[in-house]
Coordinates of C-alpha atoms in Angstrom, one line a residue:
R1 CA 52.3 -5.4 69.3
M2 CA 50.5 -8.6 70.0
Y3 CA 48.0 -9.6 67.3
I4 CA 45.0 -11.8 68.2
L5 CA 43.2 -13.4 65.2
C6 CA 39.5 -12.8 65.5
H7 CA 38.4 -14.2 62.2
G8 CA 40.1 -16.0 59.3
A9 CA 43.1 -18.3 58.9
A10 CA 46.8 -17.7 58.6
S11 CA 50.1 -19.6 58.5
T12 CA 53.4 -19.0 60.1
S13 CA 56.8 -19.4 58.4
L14 CA 60.4 -19.2 59.4
G15 CA 63.1 -18.8 56.7
G16 CA 60.4 -19.2 54.0
I17 CA 59.3 -22.6 55.3
I18 CA 55.8 -23.0 56.8
V19 CA 56.0 -24.1 60.4
G20 CA 53.6 -24.9 63.1
N21 CA 49.9 -25.3 62.9
P22 CA 47.7 -22.9 60.9
L23 CA 46.4 -20.0 63.0
G24 CA 42.7 -19.7 63.6
P25 CA 40.3 -17.5 65.6
G26 CA 41.7 -17.0 69.1
D27 CA 45.3 -17.7 68.2
H28 CA 47.8 -14.9 68.7
I29 CA 51.4 -13.9 67.9
G30 CA 53.7 -11.3 69.5
V31 CA 53.1 -11.7 73.2
A32 CA 56.8 -10.8 73.9
N33 CA 56.3 -7.8 71.7
A34 CA 53.3 -6.6 73.7
L35 CA 55.2 -7.0 76.9
G36 CA 58.0 -4.9 75.6
M37 CA 60.5 -7.7 75.6
T38 CA 61.4 -7.6 71.9
Q39 CA 60.6 -5.6 68.7
R40 CA 61.3 -8.5 66.3
Y41 CA 58.9 -11.3 65.5
A42 CA 60.2 -14.8 65.5
V43 CA 58.0 -15.9 62.6
T44 CA 56.3 -14.4 59.5
V45 CA 52.5 -14.6 59.4
R46 CA 50.7 -14.7 56.1
T47 CA 46.9 -14.7 55.8
Q48 CA 45.3 -17.7 53.9
I49 CA 41.9 -16.0 53.7
V50 CA 40.6 -12.6 54.8
C51 CA 41.5 -12.1 58.4
H52 CA 40.5 -9.7 61.2
F53 CA 43.2 -9.1 63.9
R54 CA 43.0 -7.1 67.1
A55 CA 46.3 -5.5 68.3
L56 CA 47.6 -4.8 71.7
D57 CA 50.8 -2.9 72.1
A58 CA 53.4 -2.4 74.9
C59 CA 52.3 1.2 75.4
T60 CA 48.8 0.2 76.3
I61 CA 50.0 -2.3 78.9
G62 CA 52.6 0.2 80.2
C63 CA 49.9 2.8 80.6
L64 CA 47.6 0.5 82.5
L65 CA 50.1 -0.9 85.0
P66 CA 50.6 2.3 87.0
H67 CA 46.8 2.2 87.7
H68 CA 47.0 -1.4 88.8
P69 CA 50.2 -1.9 90.8
A70 CA 49.2 -5.3 92.1
E71 CA 49.3 -6.5 88.5
S72 CA 52.9 -5.4 88.0
E73 CA 54.3 -8.6 89.6
N74 CA 51.9 -10.7 87.6
V75 CA 53.2 -9.1 84.4
E76 CA 56.8 -9.7 85.5
Q77 CA 56.0 -13.3 86.1
I78 CA 54.3 -13.6 82.7
K79 CA 57.4 -12.1 81.1
R80 CA 59.6 -14.8 82.6
L81 CA 57.2 -17.5 81.4
V82 CA 56.9 -16.0 77.9
A83 CA 60.7 -15.7 77.6
A84 CA 61.2 -19.4 78.5
D85 CA 58.3 -20.5 76.2
D86 CA 59.5 -18.4 73.3
A87 CA 63.0 -19.8 73.5
R88 CA 61.6 -23.4 73.6
Q89 CA 59.2 -22.7 70.7
L90 CA 61.8 -21.1 68.6
H91 CA 64.1 -24.1 69.1
L92 CA 61.3 -26.4 68.0
L93 CA 60.6 -24.3 64.9
E94 CA 64.2 -24.1 63.9
A95 CA 64.5 -27.9 64.2
Q96 CA 61.4 -28.2 62.0
V97 CA 62.9 -25.9 59.4
A98 CA 66.2 -27.8 59.4
K99 CA 64.4 -31.1 58.9
E100 CA 62.4 -29.6 56.0
R101 CA 65.5 -28.2 54.4
L102 CA 67.2 -31.6 54.6
R103 CA 64.2 -33.3 53.1
R104 CA 64.2 -30.8 50.2
R105 CA 68.0 -31.3 49.6
E106 CA 67.5 -35.1 49.6
E107 CA 64.5 -34.8 47.2
T108 CA 66.5 -32.6 44.8
A109 CA 69.5 -35.0 44.9
F110 CA 67.3 -38.0 44.2
R111 CA 65.6 -36.2 41.3
R112 CA 69.0 -35.3 39.8
H113 CA 70.1 -38.9 40.3
V114 CA 67.0 -40.2 38.4
V115 CA 67.6 -37.8 35.6
A116 CA 71.3 -38.8 35.3
A117 CA 70.4 -42.5 35.4
R118 CA 67.8 -42.1 32.6
E119 CA 70.3 -40.1 30.5
F120 CA 72.9 -42.8 31.0
H121 CA 70.6 -45.6 30.0
D122 CA 69.2 -43.7 26.9

């Protein structure tokens, strides 16, 4: 399913780390899911306030295409674009997660160093 946020605000996370910009009205997730390309979502979405989402699933699109054969080629072209964009976006999000994890490790190491230095001087 593809979910379109109609009202509210949500955040996306990958590996427990918030990534990307907050989602607002008009934003969507799961285009590849709605096109039947995958069943797994790349990110976790958590609402920040009460949200209203609309859903569109692959069955709906699949049922409509036989009635609109001219659109079949458009959907195939969209699938290619979505696949390329999803791969690029996932790479960017994974890089953001790696950077945040490194920052957290450095911060933890620095805190431990400060505690050890204080204990040594006391």
